[in-house]
Amino acid sequence: MLIPHDTRIALDTVVDLMNTAPQGDREDELADLPALCAFVEAHKISDVGELGPGDLRAVRAVREKFAAVFSAPEARIAAPLINQLVAGAGTTPRLTDHDGYDWHVHYFAPGASVADHLAADCGMALAFIVVAGEQERLRRCEAPDCGRAFVDLSRNRSRRYCDSRTCGNRLHVAAYRARRKEAAG
């Protein structure tokens, strides 16, 4: 599957945003305004201005909507959720070449809030995945104690874990030990 650079960045951003949510014993990684500022800086989210408490609430709400898209069992359910995100952000597609990046499309309006920026750009990236008939690539880790989001970009859509070196390896080692224990008797 060929994914343009800016779409890939937006997909990585939506996954990282979703993975800030509290889950199991993990606390909310967007617990306060400094955490949101760090997220914005780490993901080089441009043109968002000064952030405030309202931005934090709005970004958490967008994060929940993205989670609903990832949980949608089929495109007919995901599409209206994505449409709502993108329309609510006041989408205004425009070509830009800022900060050393070549020409790419921004979908958020100039001066948009960080939540609208995320809803528009990341929502459009998710829309491209659905349009390509690849919604099943939007997944949650199958490790019982994880559940982190990821986009399966493997050739045969066979990825099951958010990270094969941690979650996947941990489960494979546990299965191996269980087989050895059973064989030993």
PDB file of C-alpha atoms in Angstrom:
ATOM      1  CA  MET A   1       0.000   0.000   0.000  1.00  0.00           C
ATOM      2  CA  LEU A   2       1.484   3.321  -1.080  1.00  0.00           C
ATOM      3  CA  ILE A   3       0.919   6.048   1.502  1.00  0.00           C
ATOM      4  CA  PRO A   4       2.082   9.623   0.852  1.00  0.00           C
ATOM      5  CA  HIS A   5       4.514  11.089   3.374  1.00  0.00           C
ATOM      6  CA  ASP A   6       2.083  13.586   4.929  1.00  0.00           C
ATOM      7  CA  THR A   7      -0.619  10.922   5.273  1.00  0.00           C
ATOM      8  CA  ARG A   8       1.879   8.611   6.992  1.00  0.00           C
ATOM      9  CA  ILE A   9       2.837  11.382   9.426  1.00  0.00           C
ATOM     10  CA  ALA A  10      -0.843  12.015  10.185  1.00  0.00           C
ATOM     11  CA  LEU A  11      -1.445   8.270  10.745  1.00  0.00           C
ATOM     12  CA  ASP A  12       1.530   8.112  13.114  1.00  0.00           C
ATOM     13  CA  THR A  13       0.182  11.151  14.934  1.00  0.00           C
ATOM     14  CA  VAL A  14      -3.324   9.734  15.348  1.00  0.00           C
ATOM     15  CA  VAL A  15      -1.879   6.446  16.658  1.00  0.00           C
ATOM     16  CA  ASP A  16       0.391   8.282  19.084  1.00  0.00           C
ATOM     17  CA  LEU A  17      -2.518  10.459  20.211  1.00  0.00           C
ATOM     18  CA  MET A  18      -4.750   7.451  20.815  1.00  0.00           C
ATOM     19  CA  ASN A  19      -1.975   5.731  22.740  1.00  0.00           C
ATOM     20  CA  THR A  20      -1.842   8.629  25.209  1.00  0.00           C
ATOM     21  CA  ALA A  21      -5.258   7.544  26.545  1.00  0.00           C
ATOM     22  CA  PRO A  22      -5.447   5.776  29.891  1.00  0.00           C
ATOM     23  CA  GLN A  23      -5.782   2.035  29.487  1.00  0.00           C
ATOM     24  CA  GLY A  24      -5.382  -0.734  32.037  1.00  0.00           C
ATOM     25  CA  ASP A  25      -2.707   0.411  34.471  1.00  0.00           C
ATOM     26  CA  ARG A  26      -1.452   3.162  32.128  1.00  0.00           C
ATOM     27  CA  GLU A  27      -2.373   6.690  33.141  1.00  0.00           C
ATOM     28  CA  ASP A  28      -3.476   9.429  30.770  1.00  0.00           C
ATOM     29  CA  GLU A  29      -0.367  10.771  29.044  1.00  0.00           C
ATOM     30  CA  LEU A  30      -2.293  13.958  28.252  1.00  0.00           C
ATOM     31  CA  ALA A  31      -2.992  14.620  31.914  1.00  0.00           C
ATOM     32  CA  ASP A  32      -2.170  18.329  31.789  1.00  0.00           C
ATOM     33  CA  LEU A  33      -1.325  21.254  29.569  1.00  0.00           C
ATOM     34  CA  PRO A  34       2.468  20.685  29.653  1.00  0.00           C
ATOM     35  CA  ALA A  35       1.859  17.133  28.368  1.00  0.00           C
ATOM     36  CA  LEU A  36      -0.230  18.504  25.494  1.00  0.00           C
ATOM     37  CA  CYS A  37       2.482  21.070  24.699  1.00  0.00           C
ATOM     38  CA  ALA A  38       5.082  18.274  24.681  1.00  0.00           C
ATOM     39  CA  PHE A  39       2.880  16.200  22.334  1.00  0.00           C
ATOM     40  CA  VAL A  40       2.442  19.161  19.957  1.00  0.00           C
ATOM     41  CA  GLU A  41       6.187  19.832  19.968  1.00  0.00           C
ATOM     42  CA  ALA A  42       7.167  16.165  19.547  1.00  0.00           C
ATOM     43  CA  HIS A  43       4.844  15.803  16.556  1.00  0.00           C
ATOM     44  CA  LYS A  44       5.825  19.168  15.050  1.00  0.00           C
ATOM     45  CA  ILE A  45       2.200  20.278  14.852  1.00  0.00           C
ATOM     46  CA  SER A  46       2.442  23.683  13.254  1.00  0.00           C
ATOM     47  CA  ASP A  47       0.393  26.868  13.444  1.00  0.00           C
ATOM     48  CA  VAL A  48      -1.567  26.147  16.643  1.00  0.00           C
ATOM     49  CA  GLY A  49      -0.757  29.238  18.689  1.00  0.00           C
ATOM     50  CA  GLU A  50      -0.735  29.323  22.483  1.00  0.00           C
ATOM     51  CA  LEU A  51      -2.447  26.339  24.083  1.00  0.00           C
ATOM     52  CA  GLY A  52      -4.880  26.535  26.998  1.00  0.00           C
ATOM     53  CA  PRO A  53      -7.044  24.247  29.157  1.00  0.00           C
ATOM     54  CA  GLY A  54      -9.808  24.292  26.521  1.00  0.00           C
ATOM     55  CA  ASP A  55      -7.363  22.861  24.001  1.00  0.00           C
ATOM     56  CA  LEU A  56      -6.579  19.982  26.342  1.00  0.00           C
ATOM     57  CA  ARG A  57     -10.286  19.125  26.734  1.00  0.00           C
ATOM     58  CA  ALA A  58     -10.875  19.423  22.971  1.00  0.00           C
ATOM     59  CA  VAL A  59      -7.889  17.220  22.067  1.00  0.00           C
ATOM     60  CA  ARG A  60      -9.044  14.544  24.528  1.00  0.00           C
ATOM     61  CA  ALA A  61     -12.506  14.639  22.882  1.00  0.00           C
ATOM     62  CA  VAL A  62     -10.936  14.241  19.425  1.00  0.00           C
ATOM     63  CA  ARG A  63      -8.858  11.351  20.779  1.00  0.00           C
ATOM     64  CA  GLU A  64     -12.058   9.573  21.852  1.00  0.00           C
ATOM     65  CA  LYS A  65     -13.543  10.065  18.382  1.00  0.00           C
ATOM     66  CA  PHE A  66     -10.428   8.568  16.772  1.00  0.00           C
ATOM     67  CA  ALA A  67     -10.753   5.585  19.124  1.00  0.00           C
ATOM     68  CA  ALA A  68     -14.313   5.095  17.881  1.00  0.00           C
ATOM     69  CA  VAL A  69     -13.040   5.039  14.281  1.00  0.00           C
ATOM     70  CA  PHE A  70     -10.464   2.360  15.159  1.00  0.00           C
ATOM     71  CA  SER A  71     -13.188   0.340  16.915  1.00  0.00           C
ATOM     72  CA  ALA A  72     -15.637   0.574  14.019  1.00  0.00           C
ATOM     73  CA  PRO A  73     -16.165  -2.930  12.609  1.00  0.00           C
ATOM     74  CA  GLU A  74     -16.732  -1.755   9.039  1.00  0.00           C
ATOM     75  CA  ALA A  75     -16.368   1.231   6.735  1.00  0.00           C
ATOM     76  CA  ARG A  76     -20.096   2.063   6.866  1.00  0.00           C
ATOM     77  CA  ILE A  77     -19.700   2.760  10.583  1.00  0.00           C
ATOM     78  CA  ALA A  78     -16.253   4.423  10.362  1.00  0.00           C
ATOM     79  CA  ALA A  79     -17.178   6.779   7.500  1.00  0.00           C
ATOM     80  CA  PRO A  80     -19.785   8.891   9.341  1.00  0.00           C
ATOM     81  CA  LEU A  81     -17.443   9.161  12.339  1.00  0.00           C
ATOM     82  CA  ILE A  82     -14.626  10.412  10.107  1.00  0.00           C
ATOM     83  CA  ASN A  83     -17.017  12.743   8.259  1.00  0.00           C
ATOM     84  CA  GLN A  84     -18.089  14.236  11.595  1.00  0.00           C
ATOM     85  CA  LEU A  85     -14.473  14.799  12.671  1.00  0.00           C
ATOM     86  CA  VAL A  86     -13.443  16.429   9.413  1.00  0.00           C
ATOM     87  CA  ALA A  87     -16.577  18.564   9.013  1.00  0.00           C
ATOM     88  CA  GLY A  88     -16.448  19.697  12.636  1.00  0.00           C
ATOM     89  CA  ALA A  89     -12.885  20.917  12.101  1.00  0.00           C
ATOM     90  CA  GLY A  90     -13.928  23.316   9.330  1.00  0.00           C
ATOM     91  CA  THR A  91     -11.722  21.629   6.772  1.00  0.00           C
ATOM     92  CA  THR A  92      -9.981  23.997   4.371  1.00  0.00           C
ATOM     93  CA  PRO A  93      -7.556  22.091   2.117  1.00  0.00           C
ATOM     94  CA  ARG A  94      -4.517  24.093   1.052  1.00  0.00           C
ATOM     95  CA  LEU A  95      -1.089  23.381  -0.389  1.00  0.00           C
ATOM     96  CA  THR A  96       1.916  24.382   1.705  1.00  0.00           C
ATOM     97  CA  ASP A  97       5.690  23.850   1.819  1.00  0.00           C
ATOM     98  CA  HIS A  98       6.780  24.987   5.270  1.00  0.00           C
ATOM     99  CA  ASP A  99       9.609  24.076   7.653  1.00  0.00           C
ATOM    100  CA  GLY A 100      11.715  22.297   5.038  1.00  0.00           C
ATOM    101  CA  TYR A 101       8.932  19.953   3.917  1.00  0.00           C
ATOM    102  CA  ASP A 102       8.095  19.676   0.240  1.00  0.00           C
ATOM    103  CA  TRP A 103       4.593  20.495  -1.016  1.00  0.00           C
ATOM    104  CA  HIS A 104       1.840  18.800   0.920  1.00  0.00           C
ATOM    105  CA  VAL A 105      -1.798  19.391   1.816  1.00  0.00           C
ATOM    106  CA  HIS A 106      -3.011  20.797   5.116  1.00  0.00           C
ATOM    107  CA  TYR A 107      -6.687  20.244   5.738  1.00  0.00           C
ATOM    108  CA  PHE A 108      -7.116  22.533   8.723  1.00  0.00           C
ATOM    109  CA  ALA A 109      -8.039  26.195   8.390  1.00  0.00           C
ATOM    110  CA  PRO A 110      -5.325  28.779   9.079  1.00  0.00           C
ATOM    111  CA  GLY A 111      -5.335  29.622  12.787  1.00  0.00           C
ATOM    112  CA  ALA A 112      -7.300  26.474  13.679  1.00  0.00           C
ATOM    113  CA  SER A 113      -7.127  25.079  17.198  1.00  0.00           C
ATOM    114  CA  VAL A 114      -4.865  22.111  17.822  1.00  0.00           C
ATOM    115  CA  ALA A 115      -7.949  19.878  18.158  1.00  0.00           C
ATOM    116  CA  ASP A 116      -9.298  21.029  14.788  1.00  0.00           C
ATOM    117  CA  HIS A 117      -5.842  20.628  13.270  1.00  0.00           C
ATOM    118  CA  LEU A 118      -5.685  17.016  14.487  1.00  0.00           C
ATOM    119  CA  ALA A 119      -9.296  16.268  13.541  1.00  0.00           C
ATOM    120  CA  ALA A 120      -8.815  17.604  10.007  1.00  0.00           C
ATOM    121  CA  ASP A 121      -5.366  16.249   9.083  1.00  0.00           C
ATOM    122  CA  CYS A 122      -5.614  12.939  10.937  1.00  0.00           C
ATOM    123  CA  GLY A 123      -9.269  12.519   9.981  1.00  0.00           C
ATOM    124  CA  MET A 124      -8.361  12.891   6.306  1.00  0.00           C
ATOM    125  CA  ALA A 125      -5.555  10.335   6.701  1.00  0.00           C
ATOM    126  CA  LEU A 126      -8.082   7.885   8.159  1.00  0.00           C
ATOM    127  CA  ALA A 127     -10.469   8.754   5.316  1.00  0.00           C
ATOM    128  CA  PHE A 128      -7.798   7.790   2.771  1.00  0.00           C
ATOM    129  CA  ILE A 129      -7.372   4.423   4.516  1.00  0.00           C
ATOM    130  CA  VAL A 130     -11.133   3.775   4.348  1.00  0.00           C
ATOM    131  CA  VAL A 131     -11.333   4.929   0.698  1.00  0.00           C
ATOM    132  CA  ALA A 132      -8.503   2.521  -0.177  1.00  0.00           C
ATOM    133  CA  GLY A 133     -10.560  -0.315   1.336  1.00  0.00           C
ATOM    134  CA  GLU A 134      -7.917  -0.823   4.002  1.00  0.00           C
ATOM    135  CA  GLN A 135      -9.835  -0.079   7.209  1.00  0.00           C
ATOM    136  CA  GLU A 136      -8.860  -3.459   8.670  1.00  0.00           C
ATOM    137  CA  ARG A 137      -5.339  -2.036   8.950  1.00  0.00           C
ATOM    138  CA  LEU A 138      -6.547   0.169  11.829  1.00  0.00           C
ATOM    139  CA  ARG A 139      -5.970  -2.134  14.772  1.00  0.00           C
ATOM    140  CA  ARG A 140      -5.486  -2.597  18.482  1.00  0.00           C
ATOM    141  CA  CYS A 141      -2.692  -4.750  19.903  1.00  0.00           C
ATOM    142  CA  GLU A 142      -3.866  -8.293  20.615  1.00  0.00           C
ATOM    143  CA  ALA A 143      -1.678  -8.667  23.707  1.00  0.00           C
ATOM    144  CA  PRO A 144      -4.132  -9.147  26.595  1.00  0.00           C
ATOM    145  CA  ASP A 145      -2.577  -6.439  28.752  1.00  0.00           C
ATOM    146  CA  CYS A 146      -1.901  -3.871  26.020  1.00  0.00           C
ATOM    147  CA  GLY A 147      -4.607  -2.700  23.578  1.00  0.00           C
ATOM    148  CA  ARG A 148      -2.463   0.078  22.060  1.00  0.00           C
ATOM    149  CA  ALA A 149      -3.502   1.341  18.619  1.00  0.00           C
ATOM    150  CA  PHE A 150      -1.437   0.838  15.475  1.00  0.00           C
ATOM    151  CA  VAL A 151      -1.787   0.876  11.701  1.00  0.00           C
ATOM    152  CA  ASP A 152      -0.824  -2.474  10.178  1.00  0.00           C
ATOM    153  CA  LEU A 153       1.272  -1.600   7.157  1.00  0.00           C
ATOM    154  CA  SER A 154       2.558  -5.137   6.664  1.00  0.00           C
ATOM    155  CA  ARG A 155       2.229  -6.480   3.149  1.00  0.00           C
ATOM    156  CA  ASN A 156      -0.204  -9.249   4.084  1.00  0.00           C
ATOM    157  CA  ARG A 157      -2.053  -7.405   6.887  1.00  0.00           C
ATOM    158  CA  SER A 158      -0.862  -9.965   9.445  1.00  0.00           C
ATOM    159  CA  ARG A 159       0.521  -7.778  12.217  1.00  0.00           C
ATOM    160  CA  ARG A 160      -1.114  -8.572  15.546  1.00  0.00           C
ATOM    161  CA  TYR A 161       0.901  -6.588  18.072  1.00  0.00           C
ATOM    162  CA  CYS A 162       1.752  -2.919  18.469  1.00  0.00           C
ATOM    163  CA  ASP A 163       5.410  -3.884  18.782  1.00  0.00           C
ATOM    164  CA  SER A 164       6.700  -7.351  17.963  1.00  0.00           C
ATOM    165  CA  ARG A 165       9.777  -6.775  20.141  1.00  0.00           C
ATOM    166  CA  THR A 166       7.747  -6.176  23.285  1.00  0.00           C
ATOM    167  CA  CYS A 167       4.162  -7.429  23.165  1.00  0.00           C
ATOM    168  CA  GLY A 168       4.699 -10.043  20.457  1.00  0.00           C
ATOM    169  CA  ASN A 169       7.925 -11.377  21.914  1.00  0.00           C
ATOM    170  CA  ARG A 170       6.493 -11.469  25.452  1.00  0.00           C
ATOM    171  CA  LEU A 171       3.530 -13.594  24.309  1.00  0.00           C
ATOM    172  CA  HIS A 172       5.702 -15.894  22.187  1.00  0.00           C
ATOM    173  CA  VAL A 173       8.080 -16.487  25.115  1.00  0.00           C
ATOM    174  CA  ALA A 174       5.146 -17.185  27.440  1.00  0.00           C
ATOM    175  CA  ALA A 175       3.706 -19.702  24.954  1.00  0.00           C
ATOM    176  CA  TYR A 176       7.113 -21.362  24.548  1.00  0.00           C
ATOM    177  CA  ARG A 177       7.538 -21.678  28.324  1.00  0.00           C
ATOM    178  CA  ALA A 178       4.043 -23.111  28.669  1.00  0.00           C
ATOM    179  CA  ARG A 179       4.790 -25.722  25.990  1.00  0.00           C
ATOM    180  CA  ARG A 180       8.067 -26.679  27.691  1.00  0.00           C
ATOM    181  CA  LYS A 181       6.381 -26.924  31.064  1.00  0.00           C
ATOM    182  CA  GLU A 182       3.637 -29.135  29.613  1.00  0.00           C
ATOM    183  CA  ALA A 183       6.188 -31.347  27.833  1.00  0.00           C
ATOM    184  CA  ALA A 184       8.252 -31.700  31.020  1.00  0.00           C
ATOM    185  CA  GLY A 185       5.277 -32.838  32.745  1.00  0.00           C
TER     186      GLY A 185
END
